[in-house]
mmCIF file of N, CA and C in Angstrom:
data_model
loop_
_atom_site.group_PDB
_atom_site.id
_atom_site.type_symbol
_atom_site.label_atom_id
_atom_site.label_comp_id
_atom_site.label_asym_id
_atom_site.label_seq_id
_atom_site.Cartn_x
_atom_site.Cartn_y
_atom_site.Cartn_z
ATOM 1 N N MET A 242 44.341 -30.683 31.192
ATOM 2 C CA MET A 242 46.377 -31.729 30.455
ATOM 3 C C MET A 242 46.774 -30.538 30.653
ATOM 4 N N LEU A 243 47.956 -30.420 30.895
ATOM 5 C CA LEU A 243 48.387 -29.228 30.851
ATOM 6 C C LEU A 243 50.120 -30.186 29.479
ATOM 7 N N LEU A 244 50.467 -29.644 28.334
ATOM 8 C CA LEU A 244 51.027 -30.020 27.896
ATOM 9 C C LEU A 244 52.308 -29.383 27.763
ATOM 10 N N THR A 245 53.483 -30.058 28.257
ATOM 11 C CA THR A 245 54.706 -29.349 27.527
ATOM 12 C C THR A 245 55.800 -29.346 26.556
ATOM 13 N N VAL A 246 56.413 -28.371 27.092
ATOM 14 C CA VAL A 246 57.247 -28.080 25.661
ATOM 15 C C VAL A 246 58.047 -29.365 25.243
ATOM 16 N N GLY A 247 58.206 -30.437 25.686
ATOM 17 C CA GLY A 247 59.094 -31.547 25.665
ATOM 18 C C GLY A 247 58.041 -32.353 24.721
ATOM 19 N N VAL A 248 56.344 -32.223 24.908
ATOM 20 C CA VAL A 248 55.543 -33.642 24.412
ATOM 21 C C VAL A 248 55.372 -32.143 23.199
ATOM 22 N N ILE A 249 55.283 -31.046 23.389
ATOM 23 C CA ILE A 249 55.172 -30.179 21.572
ATOM 24 C C ILE A 249 56.375 -31.000 20.634
ATOM 25 N N TYR A 250 57.235 -30.826 21.190
ATOM 26 C CA TYR A 250 58.104 -30.954 20.721
ATOM 27 C C TYR A 250 58.008 -32.365 19.976
ATOM 28 N N ARG A 251 57.887 -33.415 20.682
ATOM 29 C CA ARG A 251 58.222 -34.572 20.441
ATOM 30 C C ARG A 251 56.990 -35.070 19.053
ATOM 31 N N PHE A 252 55.684 -33.819 19.454
ATOM 32 C CA PHE A 252 54.738 -34.193 18.392
ATOM 33 C C PHE A 252 55.141 -33.011 16.911
ATOM 34 N N PHE A 253 55.754 -31.967 16.968
ATOM 35 C CA PHE A 253 55.836 -31.943 15.728
ATOM 36 C C PHE A 253 57.155 -32.845 15.674
ATOM 37 N N VAL A 254 58.247 -33.291 15.923
ATOM 38 C CA VAL A 254 58.949 -33.731 14.939
ATOM 39 C C VAL A 254 58.633 -35.539 14.564
ATOM 40 N N ILE A 255 57.515 -35.708 15.043
ATOM 41 C CA ILE A 255 56.547 -37.041 14.628
ATOM 42 C C ILE A 255 56.546 -36.298 13.055
ATOM 43 N N VAL A 256 55.415 -35.361 13.555
ATOM 44 C CA VAL A 256 54.492 -34.757 12.468
ATOM 45 C C VAL A 256 55.582 -34.438 10.910
ATOM 46 N N LEU A 257 56.642 -33.914 11.753
ATOM 47 C CA LEU A 257 58.152 -33.271 10.277
ATOM 48 C C LEU A 257 58.511 -34.699 9.792
ATOM 49 N N PHE A 258 58.614 -35.725 10.749
ATOM 50 C CA PHE A 258 59.096 -37.129 10.373
ATOM 51 C C PHE A 258 58.286 -37.479 8.703
ATOM 52 N N ALA A 259 56.950 -37.526 9.733
ATOM 53 C CA ALA A 259 55.814 -38.818 8.602
ATOM 54 C C ALA A 259 56.334 -37.657 7.255
ATOM 55 N N ILE A 260 56.238 -36.044 7.462
ATOM 56 C CA ILE A 260 56.422 -35.735 6.347
ATOM 57 C C ILE A 260 56.946 -35.128 5.117
ATOM 58 N N THR A 261 58.655 -35.661 5.748
ATOM 59 C CA THR A 261 59.647 -35.971 5.260
ATOM 60 C C THR A 261 59.183 -37.184 4.207
ATOM 61 N N ILE A 262 59.174 -38.297 5.159
ATOM 62 C CA ILE A 262 58.813 -39.915 4.452
ATOM 63 C C ILE A 262 57.396 -39.441 3.330
ATOM 64 N N ALA A 263 56.704 -39.134 3.530
ATOM 65 C CA ALA A 263 55.775 -39.002 2.411
ATOM 66 C C ALA A 263 56.437 -38.109 1.178
ATOM 67 N N TRP A 264 57.299 -36.750 1.502
ATOM 68 C CA TRP A 264 57.836 -35.776 0.367
ATOM 69 C C TRP A 264 58.815 -36.743 -0.569
ATOM 70 N N ALA A 265 60.234 -37.811 0.111
ATOM 71 C CA ALA A 265 60.490 -38.316 0.049
ATOM 72 C C ALA A 265 59.823 -39.502 -1.291
ATOM 73 N N THR A 266 59.017 -40.372 -0.697
ATOM 74 C CA THR A 266 58.203 -41.218 -1.596
ATOM 75 C C THR A 266 57.608 -40.618 -2.862
ATOM 76 N N LEU A 267 57.057 -39.336 -2.609
ATOM 77 C CA LEU A 267 56.447 -38.163 -3.961
ATOM 78 C C LEU A 267 57.830 -38.493 -4.626
ATOM 79 N N MET A 268 58.289 -37.845 -4.164
ATOM 80 C CA MET A 268 59.650 -37.475 -5.266
ATOM 81 C C MET A 268 60.271 -38.762 -6.430
ATOM 82 N N GLN A 269 60.836 -39.888 -5.069
ATOM 83 C CA GLN A 269 60.503 -40.917 -6.197
ATOM 84 C C GLN A 269 59.670 -41.427 -7.306
ATOM 85 N N THR A 270 58.819 -41.271 -6.666
ATOM 86 C CA THR A 270 57.414 -41.543 -7.427
ATOM 87 C C THR A 270 57.658 -40.949 -9.054
ATOM 88 N N MET A 271 57.975 -39.444 -8.533
ATOM 89 C CA MET A 271 57.140 -38.458 -9.641
ATOM 90 C C MET A 271 58.869 -38.575 -10.466
ATOM 91 N N TYR A 272 59.675 -38.103 -9.729
ATOM 92 C CA TYR A 272 60.927 -38.376 -11.187
ATOM 93 C C TYR A 272 62.016 -39.198 -11.321
ATOM 94 N N ASN A 273 61.339 -40.574 -10.681
ATOM 95 C CA ASN A 273 62.483 -41.538 -11.012
ATOM 96 C C ASN A 273 64.165 -41.330 -10.921
ATOM 97 N N GLU A 274 64.350 -40.348 -9.270
ATOM 98 C CA GLU A 274 65.761 -40.137 -9.596
ATOM 99 C C GLU A 274 65.917 -40.972 -8.312
ATOM 100 N N LYS A 275 67.162 -40.836 -7.776
ATOM 101 C CA LYS A 275 67.787 -41.276 -6.613
ATOM 102 C C LYS A 275 67.105 -40.137 -5.300
ATOM 103 N N ILE A 276 67.074 -41.299 -4.401
ATOM 104 C CA ILE A 276 66.441 -40.039 -3.286
ATOM 105 C C ILE A 276 67.704 -39.789 -2.811
ATOM 106 N N PHE A 277 68.846 -39.717 -2.778
ATOM 107 C CA PHE A 277 70.569 -39.128 -2.791
ATOM 108 C C PHE A 277 70.525 -37.266 -3.369
ATOM 109 N N GLU A 278 70.433 -37.379 -4.661
ATOM 110 C CA GLU A 278 70.288 -36.253 -5.631
ATOM 111 C C GLU A 278 69.462 -35.398 -5.194
ATOM 112 N N LEU A 279 68.115 -35.648 -4.877
ATOM 113 C CA LEU A 279 67.147 -34.767 -4.553
ATOM 114 C C LEU A 279 67.244 -34.473 -2.581
ATOM 115 N N VAL A 280 67.683 -35.239 -2.155
ATOM 116 C CA VAL A 280 68.078 -34.412 -0.385
ATOM 117 C C VAL A 280 69.320 -34.020 -0.747
ATOM 118 N N MET A 281 70.522 -33.753 -1.566
ATOM 119 C CA MET A 281 71.753 -33.347 -1.547
ATOM 120 C C MET A 281 71.035 -31.707 -2.188
ATOM 121 N N GLY A 282 70.374 -31.856 -3.698
ATOM 122 C CA GLY A 282 70.198 -30.971 -3.799
ATOM 123 C C GLY A 282 69.225 -29.852 -3.217
ATOM 124 N N THR A 283 68.526 -30.377 -2.728
ATOM 125 C CA THR A 283 67.341 -29.539 -1.614
ATOM 126 C C THR A 283 68.199 -28.425 -0.635
ATOM 127 N N ARG A 284 68.922 -29.641 0.157
ATOM 128 C CA ARG A 284 69.765 -29.512 0.959
ATOM 129 C C ARG A 284 71.167 -27.834 0.585
ATOM 130 N N ASN A 285 71.202 -28.321 -1.000
ATOM 131 C CA ASN A 285 72.867 -27.344 -1.453
ATOM 132 C C ASN A 285 72.066 -26.984 -1.232
ATOM 133 N N TYR A 286 70.919 -26.215 -1.614
ATOM 134 C CA TYR A 286 69.787 -25.340 -2.253
ATOM 135 C C TYR A 286 69.719 -23.799 -1.361
ATOM 136 N N LEU A 287 69.407 -24.407 0.243
ATOM 137 C CA LEU A 287 69.451 -23.901 1.227
ATOM 138 C C LEU A 287 71.309 -23.027 1.849
ATOM 139 N N ALA A 288 71.445 -24.001 1.390
ATOM 140 C CA ALA A 288 73.012 -23.976 2.402
ATOM 141 C C ALA A 288 74.236 -22.913 1.511
ATOM 142 N N ALA A 289 73.710 -22.558 -0.326
ATOM 143 C CA ALA A 289 74.443 -21.563 -0.510
ATOM 144 C C ALA A 289 74.245 -20.176 -0.180
ATOM 145 N N PRO A 290 73.156 -20.019 -0.053
ATOM 146 C CA PRO A 290 73.167 -18.635 0.868
ATOM 147 C C PRO A 290 74.110 -18.643 2.406
ATOM 148 N N ILE A 291 73.874 -19.344 3.382
ATOM 149 C CA ILE A 291 74.111 -19.475 4.357
ATOM 150 C C ILE A 291 76.028 -19.569 4.030
ATOM 151 N N ALA A 292 76.507 -20.481 2.694
ATOM 152 C CA ALA A 292 78.006 -19.697 3.467
ATOM 153 C C ALA A 292 78.106 -18.757 2.360
ATOM 154 N N ALA A 293 77.128 -17.981 1.698
ATOM 155 C CA ALA A 293 77.615 -17.058 1.294
ATOM 156 C C ALA A 293 78.026 -16.175 2.407
ATOM 157 N N ILE A 294 76.758 -15.867 3.145
ATOM 158 C CA ILE A 294 76.865 -15.025 4.037
ATOM 159 C C ILE A 294 78.250 -15.218 5.254
ATOM 160 N N PHE A 295 78.250 -16.478 5.534
ATOM 161 C CA PHE A 295 79.156 -16.915 6.143
ATOM 162 C C PHE A 295 80.705 -16.439 5.605
ATOM 163 N N LEU A 296 81.360 -16.470 4.621
ATOM 164 C CA LEU A 296 82.453 -16.216 3.876
ATOM 165 C C LEU A 296 82.325 -14.570 3.465
ATOM 166 N N LEU A 297 81.705 -14.008 3.395
ATOM 167 C CA LEU A 297 81.259 -12.573 3.344
ATOM 168 C C LEU A 297 82.288 -12.293 5.122
ATOM 169 N N ALA A 298 81.535 -12.374 6.278
ATOM 170 C CA ALA A 298 81.867 -11.992 7.213
ATOM 171 C C ALA A 298 83.011 -12.481 7.587
ATOM 172 N N VAL A 299 83.325 -13.427 7.334
ATOM 173 C CA VAL A 299 84.755 -13.676 7.666
ATOM 174 C C VAL A 299 85.740 -13.057 7.132
ATOM 175 N N PHE A 300 85.582 -12.431 5.637
ATOM 176 C CA PHE A 300 86.669 -11.984 4.942
ATOM 177 C C PHE A 300 86.582 -10.616 4.437
ATOM 178 N N CYS A 301 85.600 -10.155 4.511
ATOM 179 C CA CYS A 301 84.889 -8.794 4.475
ATOM 180 C C CYS A 301 84.857 -7.869 5.106
ATOM 181 N N LYS A 302 85.294 -6.702 5.833
ATOM 182 C CA LYS A 302 85.268 -5.985 7.178
ATOM 183 C C LYS A 302 83.459 -5.191 6.676
ATOM 184 N N ARG A 303 83.761 -4.717 5.261
ATOM 185 C CA ARG A 303 82.328 -4.351 4.763
ATOM 186 C C ARG A 303 81.181 -4.360 5.318
ATOM 187 N N VAL A 304 81.108 -5.831 5.203
ATOM 188 C CA VAL A 304 79.862 -5.856 5.557
ATOM 189 C C VAL A 304 78.386 -6.243 6.341
ATOM 190 N N THR A 305 77.584 -5.500 6.415
ATOM 191 C CA THR A 305 76.543 -5.093 7.544
ATOM 192 C C THR A 305 75.250 -5.867 7.685
ATOM 193 N N GLU A 306 74.848 -5.286 8.781
ATOM 194 C CA GLU A 306 73.916 -6.744 8.773
ATOM 195 C C GLU A 306 72.541 -6.514 8.302
ATOM 196 N N GLN A 307 72.378 -5.734 7.836
ATOM 197 C CA GLN A 307 71.328 -5.642 7.104
ATOM 198 C C GLN A 307 71.842 -6.225 5.614
ATOM 199 N N GLY A 308 72.957 -6.399 5.175
ATOM 200 C CA GLY A 308 73.557 -6.476 3.874
ATOM 201 C C GLY A 308 72.897 -8.632 4.303
ATOM 202 N N ALA A 309 73.875 -8.888 5.308
ATOM 203 C CA ALA A 309 73.772 -10.299 5.595
ATOM 204 C C ALA A 309 72.103 -10.956 5.509
ATOM 205 N N PHE A 310 70.903 -9.654 6.251
ATOM 206 C CA PHE A 310 70.068 -10.166 6.570
ATOM 207 C C PHE A 310 69.633 -10.754 4.838
ATOM 208 N N TRP A 311 69.233 -8.843 4.454
ATOM 209 C CA TRP A 311 68.934 -8.982 3.219
ATOM 210 C C TRP A 311 69.495 -10.155 2.335
ATOM 211 N N GLY A 312 70.366 -10.439 2.338
ATOM 212 C CA GLY A 312 71.054 -11.537 1.096
ATOM 213 C C GLY A 312 70.586 -12.770 1.904
ATOM 214 N N LEU A 313 70.484 -13.207 2.851
ATOM 215 C CA LEU A 313 69.682 -14.422 2.980
ATOM 216 C C LEU A 313 67.955 -14.314 2.960
ATOM 217 N N VAL A 314 67.628 -13.560 3.093
ATOM 218 C CA VAL A 314 66.280 -13.337 2.333
ATOM 219 C C VAL A 314 66.079 -13.703 0.721
ATOM 220 N N GLY A 315 66.976 -13.488 0.214
ATOM 221 C CA GLY A 315 67.187 -13.125 -1.586
ATOM 222 C C GLY A 315 67.289 -13.948 -1.559
ATOM 223 N N GLY A 316 68.278 -15.200 -1.225
ATOM 224 C CA GLY A 316 69.213 -15.925 -1.578
ATOM 225 C C GLY A 316 68.119 -17.326 -1.155
ATOM 226 N N ILE A 317 67.780 -17.524 0.136
ATOM 227 C CA ILE A 317 66.168 -18.260 0.174
ATOM 228 C C ILE A 317 65.464 -17.956 -0.342
ATOM 229 N N LEU A 318 64.629 -17.590 -0.700
ATOM 230 C CA LEU A 318 64.014 -16.932 -1.745
ATOM 231 C C LEU A 318 64.347 -17.364 -3.153
ATOM 232 N N ILE A 319 65.062 -17.363 -4.101
ATOM 233 C CA ILE A 319 65.630 -17.801 -5.494
ATOM 234 C C ILE A 319 65.730 -19.150 -5.338
ATOM 235 N N SER A 320 66.408 -19.128 -3.881
ATOM 236 C CA SER A 320 65.721 -21.254 -4.068
ATOM 237 C C SER A 320 65.005 -21.771 -3.861
ATOM 238 N N ILE A 321 64.101 -21.556 -3.371
ATOM 239 C CA ILE A 321 62.537 -21.884 -3.043
ATOM 240 C C ILE A 321 62.385 -21.146 -5.020
ATOM 241 N N CYS A 322 62.340 -20.639 -5.160
ATOM 242 C CA CYS A 322 61.675 -20.478 -7.084
ATOM 243 C C CYS A 322 62.263 -21.217 -7.361
ATOM 244 N N GLY A 323 64.030 -21.369 -7.473
ATOM 245 C CA GLY A 323 63.754 -23.087 -8.745
ATOM 246 C C GLY A 323 63.746 -23.851 -7.990
ATOM 247 N N MET A 324 63.542 -24.402 -6.540
ATOM 248 C CA MET A 324 63.319 -25.757 -5.872
ATOM 249 C C MET A 324 61.915 -25.521 -6.713
ATOM 250 N N VAL A 325 60.943 -24.593 -6.745
ATOM 251 C CA VAL A 325 59.815 -24.806 -7.308
ATOM 252 C C VAL A 325 59.858 -25.113 -8.933
ATOM 253 N N LEU A 326 60.412 -24.437 -9.448
ATOM 254 C CA LEU A 326 60.547 -24.694 -10.802
ATOM 255 C C LEU A 326 61.067 -26.259 -11.464
ATOM 256 N N LYS A 327 62.239 -26.777 -10.872
ATOM 257 C CA LYS A 327 62.220 -27.802 -10.341
ATOM 258 C C LYS A 327 61.502 -28.531 -10.697
ATOM 259 N N PHE A 328 60.346 -28.331 -9.605
ATOM 260 C CA PHE A 328 58.813 -29.131 -9.111
ATOM 261 C C PHE A 328 58.477 -29.678 -10.307
ATOM 262 N N VAL A 329 57.557 -28.296 -10.854
ATOM 263 C CA VAL A 329 56.755 -27.858 -11.729
ATOM 264 C C VAL A 329 56.875 -28.383 -12.647
ATOM 265 N N TYR A 330 58.736 -28.464 -13.476
ATOM 266 C CA TYR A 330 59.525 -28.404 -14.415
ATOM 267 C C TYR A 330 59.653 -30.216 -14.250
ATOM 268 N N LYS A 331 59.100 -31.504 -14.172
ATOM 269 C CA LYS A 331 60.249 -31.980 -14.105
ATOM 270 C C LYS A 331 61.254 -32.022 -15.451
ATOM 271 N N PRO A 332 62.347 -33.117 -14.960
ATOM 272 C CA PRO A 332 63.363 -32.901 -15.976
ATOM 273 C C PRO A 332 63.017 -34.071 -16.892
ATOM 274 N N GLN A 333 61.866 -34.971 -16.448
ATOM 275 C CA GLN A 333 61.702 -35.584 -17.606
ATOM 276 C C GLN A 333 60.833 -34.624 -18.987
ATOM 277 N N SER A 334 60.057 -33.938 -18.272
ATOM 278 C CA SER A 334 59.932 -33.040 -19.391
ATOM 279 C C SER A 334 60.204 -31.861 -19.936
ATOM 280 N N CYS A 335 61.570 -31.383 -19.246
ATOM 281 C CA CYS A 335 62.766 -30.799 -20.002
ATOM 282 C C CYS A 335 63.256 -31.037 -20.997
ATOM 283 N N VAL A 336 63.764 -32.518 -21.350
ATOM 284 C CA VAL A 336 64.669 -32.934 -22.073
ATOM 285 C C VAL A 336 63.286 -32.563 -23.746
ATOM 286 N N GLU A 337 62.173 -33.038 -23.206
ATOM 287 C CA GLU A 337 61.238 -32.858 -24.340
ATOM 288 C C GLU A 337 60.472 -31.803 -24.669
ATOM 289 N N ASP A 338 60.253 -30.944 -23.714
ATOM 290 C CA ASP A 338 59.841 -29.387 -24.011
ATOM 291 C C ASP A 338 60.729 -28.271 -24.145
ATOM 292 N N ASN A 339 60.802 -27.145 -25.577
ATOM 293 C CA ASN A 339 61.966 -26.011 -25.324
ATOM 294 C C ASN A 339 61.023 -25.133 -24.225
ATOM 295 N N MET A 340 60.001 -25.104 -23.934
ATOM 296 C CA MET A 340 59.166 -24.277 -23.223
ATOM 297 C C MET A 340 59.780 -23.940 -21.269
ATOM 298 N N CYS A 341 60.339 -24.696 -21.131
ATOM 299 C CA CYS A 341 61.099 -25.033 -19.968
ATOM 300 C C CYS A 341 62.546 -23.625 -19.016
ATOM 301 N N PRO A 342 62.322 -23.298 -18.475
ATOM 302 C CA PRO A 342 63.172 -22.194 -18.290
ATOM 303 C C PRO A 342 65.046 -22.567 -18.264
ATOM 304 N N VAL A 343 65.638 -21.993 -18.538
ATOM 305 C CA VAL A 343 66.737 -22.457 -18.565
ATOM 306 C C VAL A 343 67.176 -22.943 -17.572
ATOM 307 N N MET A 344 66.429 -22.994 -16.742
ATOM 308 C CA MET A 344 67.283 -23.618 -15.057
ATOM 309 C C MET A 344 66.746 -24.873 -15.008
ATOM 310 N N CYS A 345 65.621 -24.964 -15.163
ATOM 311 C CA CYS A 345 65.182 -26.656 -15.139
ATOM 312 C C CYS A 345 66.261 -27.489 -16.144
ATOM 313 N N LYS A 346 67.264 -26.946 -16.982
ATOM 314 C CA LYS A 346 67.752 -27.793 -18.178
ATOM 315 C C LYS A 346 69.118 -27.534 -17.511
ATOM 316 N N LEU A 347 69.581 -27.040 -16.132
ATOM 317 C CA LEU A 347 71.498 -27.636 -15.030
ATOM 318 C C LEU A 347 70.775 -27.924 -14.326
ATOM 319 N N ASN A 348 72.374 -28.515 -14.371
ATOM 320 C CA ASN A 348 72.373 -29.487 -13.200
ATOM 321 C C ASN A 348 72.865 -29.067 -11.398
ATOM 322 N N TYR A 349 71.406 -29.162 -10.814
ATOM 323 C CA TYR A 349 71.656 -28.199 -9.952
ATOM 324 C C TYR A 349 73.038 -27.994 -9.018
ATOM 325 N N LEU A 350 74.075 -28.879 -9.112
ATOM 326 C CA LEU A 350 75.039 -27.750 -8.448
ATOM 327 C C LEU A 350 76.064 -26.458 -9.578
ATOM 328 N N TYR A 351 75.461 -26.605 -10.858
ATOM 329 C CA TYR A 351 75.646 -25.157 -11.482
ATOM 330 C C TYR A 351 74.370 -24.380 -10.584
ATOM 331 N N LEU A 352 73.567 -24.627 -10.384
ATOM 332 C CA LEU A 352 72.416 -24.033 -10.162
ATOM 333 C C LEU A 352 72.616 -23.299 -8.872
ATOM 334 N N ILE A 353 73.849 -23.622 -7.922
ATOM 335 C CA ILE A 353 73.856 -24.153 -6.775
ATOM 336 C C ILE A 353 75.090 -22.826 -6.579
ATOM 337 N N ILE A 354 75.991 -22.868 -7.584
ATOM 338 C CA ILE A 354 76.909 -21.751 -7.287
ATOM 339 C C ILE A 354 76.555 -20.611 -8.219
ATOM 340 N N ILE A 355 75.855 -20.857 -9.378
ATOM 341 C CA ILE A 355 74.951 -18.970 -9.835
ATOM 342 C C ILE A 355 74.208 -18.758 -8.181
ATOM 343 N N LEU A 356 73.492 -18.913 -7.790
ATOM 344 C CA LEU A 356 73.150 -18.861 -6.493
ATOM 345 C C LEU A 356 73.957 -18.211 -5.547
ATOM 346 N N PHE A 357 74.881 -18.350 -5.061
ATOM 347 C CA PHE A 357 75.871 -18.057 -4.191
ATOM 348 C C PHE A 357 76.331 -17.379 -4.924
ATOM 349 N N ILE A 358 76.266 -17.033 -6.107
ATOM 350 C CA ILE A 358 77.333 -15.786 -6.244
ATOM 351 C C ILE A 358 76.165 -14.600 -6.640
ATOM 352 N N LEU A 359 75.089 -14.979 -6.454
ATOM 353 C CA LEU A 359 73.611 -14.228 -6.472
ATOM 354 C C LEU A 359 73.882 -13.523 -5.198
ATOM 355 N N THR A 360 74.039 -14.660 -4.442
ATOM 356 C CA THR A 360 73.960 -14.130 -2.737
ATOM 357 C C THR A 360 74.799 -13.558 -2.707
ATOM 358 N N LEU A 361 75.979 -13.382 -2.674
ATOM 359 C CA LEU A 361 77.359 -12.465 -2.786
ATOM 360 C C LEU A 361 77.257 -10.832 -2.901
ATOM 361 N N LEU A 362 76.265 -10.997 -4.853
ATOM 362 C CA LEU A 362 76.162 -9.503 -4.722
ATOM 363 C C LEU A 362 74.917 -8.769 -3.880
ATOM 364 N N ILE A 363 74.372 -9.846 -3.981
ATOM 365 C CA ILE A 363 72.843 -8.896 -3.117
ATOM 366 C C ILE A 363 73.457 -8.873 -1.685
ATOM 367 N N ILE A 364 74.485 -9.311 -1.378
ATOM 368 C CA ILE A 364 74.944 -8.949 0.494
ATOM 369 C C ILE A 364 75.902 -7.639 0.088
ATOM 370 N N LEU A 365 77.008 -7.614 -1.108
ATOM 371 C CA LEU A 365 77.987 -6.588 -1.289
ATOM 372 C C LEU A 365 76.725 -4.870 -1.490
ATOM 373 N N GLY A 366 75.974 -5.625 -2.793
ATOM 374 C CA GLY A 366 75.305 -4.784 -2.807
ATOM 375 C C GLY A 366 74.662 -3.845 -1.624
ATOM 376 N N ILE A 367 73.709 -4.160 -0.879
ATOM 377 C CA ILE A 367 73.016 -3.607 0.182
ATOM 378 C C ILE A 367 73.929 -3.149 1.114
ATOM 379 N N SER A 368 75.344 -3.977 1.640
ATOM 380 C CA SER A 368 76.525 -3.709 2.361
ATOM 381 C C SER A 368 76.631 -2.333 1.844
ATOM 382 N N LYS A 369 77.477 -2.207 0.636
ATOM 383 C CA LYS A 369 77.433 -0.749 -0.275
ATOM 384 C C LYS A 369 76.631 0.632 -0.196
ATOM 385 N N PHE A 370 75.339 0.255 0.289
ATOM 386 C CA PHE A 370 74.495 1.219 0.319
ATOM 387 C C PHE A 370 73.781 1.546 1.935
ATOM 388 N N THR A 371 74.521 0.718 2.659
ATOM 389 C CA THR A 371 74.463 0.918 4.583
ATOM 390 C C THR A 371 75.610 1.624 5.121
ATOM 391 N N ASP A 372 75.368 1.943 6.631
ATOM 392 C CA ASP A 372 76.121 2.253 6.682
ATOM 393 C C ASP A 372 77.201 1.245 7.546
ATOM 394 N N PRO A 373 78.282 1.104 7.377
ATOM 395 C CA PRO A 373 79.714 0.945 7.729
ATOM 396 C C PRO A 373 79.649 0.205 9.738
ATOM 397 N N VAL A 374 79.574 -0.728 10.065
ATOM 398 C CA VAL A 374 80.086 -1.190 11.450
ATOM 399 C C VAL A 374 81.221 -0.004 11.697
ATOM 400 N N PRO A 375 81.097 0.807 12.442
ATOM 401 C CA PRO A 375 82.313 1.178 13.378
ATOM 402 C C PRO A 375 83.546 0.020 13.260
ATOM 403 N N ASP A 376 84.958 0.426 13.360
ATOM 404 C CA ASP A 376 85.999 -0.556 13.670
ATOM 405 C C ASP A 376 85.486 -1.004 14.829
ATOM 406 N N GLN A 377 85.072 -0.306 16.060
ATOM 407 C CA GLN A 377 85.256 -0.707 17.479
ATOM 408 C C GLN A 377 84.574 -1.921 17.581
ATOM 409 N N HIS A 378 83.641 -1.767 16.803
ATOM 410 C CA HIS A 378 82.760 -3.098 17.454
ATOM 411 C C HIS A 378 83.429 -3.810 16.263
ATOM 412 N N VAL A 379 84.752 -4.309 14.810
ATOM 413 C CA VAL A 379 84.943 -5.431 14.669
ATOM 414 C C VAL A 379 86.111 -5.760 15.190
ATOM 415 N N SER A 380 85.988 -6.741 15.241
ATOM 416 C CA SER A 380 87.036 -7.946 16.244
ATOM 417 C C SER A 380 88.225 -8.577 15.364
ATOM 418 N N ALA A 381 88.934 -8.416 15.235
ATOM 419 C CA ALA A 381 89.909 -9.081 14.303
ATOM 420 C C ALA A 381 90.967 -9.945 14.725
ATOM 421 N N ALA A 382 90.268 -10.977 15.781
ATOM 422 C CA ALA A 382 91.027 -12.499 16.271
ATOM 423 C C ALA A 382 91.867 -12.977 15.169
#
């Protein structure tokens, strides 16, 4: 039996859909938070590095490919660490326990701003130490 790409694609979509349902149920029971806040927080953790790259690519000619790549990798790694810390230290335990990191006590919107700024700094720092893109390859449309 020959499996086509469409069949494999449908299979993985179904598997990811099942994982999403299980994850949402787990988060709802563990945190007693609204699903909307969890979805928005997770999405925004991953959107902040992408937004930083996009804005710098549009408004700064000095950004290089290496800076954008490592900025995206660094931003996503920092956001994954933040999501893991939020998962390990539940919001209820952070109120009672002073041992949790400062990151757990902040609202996710503040963390996204910090993540955005850190990603900007990573991109600009790496772009500063790499060769700039020649002007003939940069279009100002």
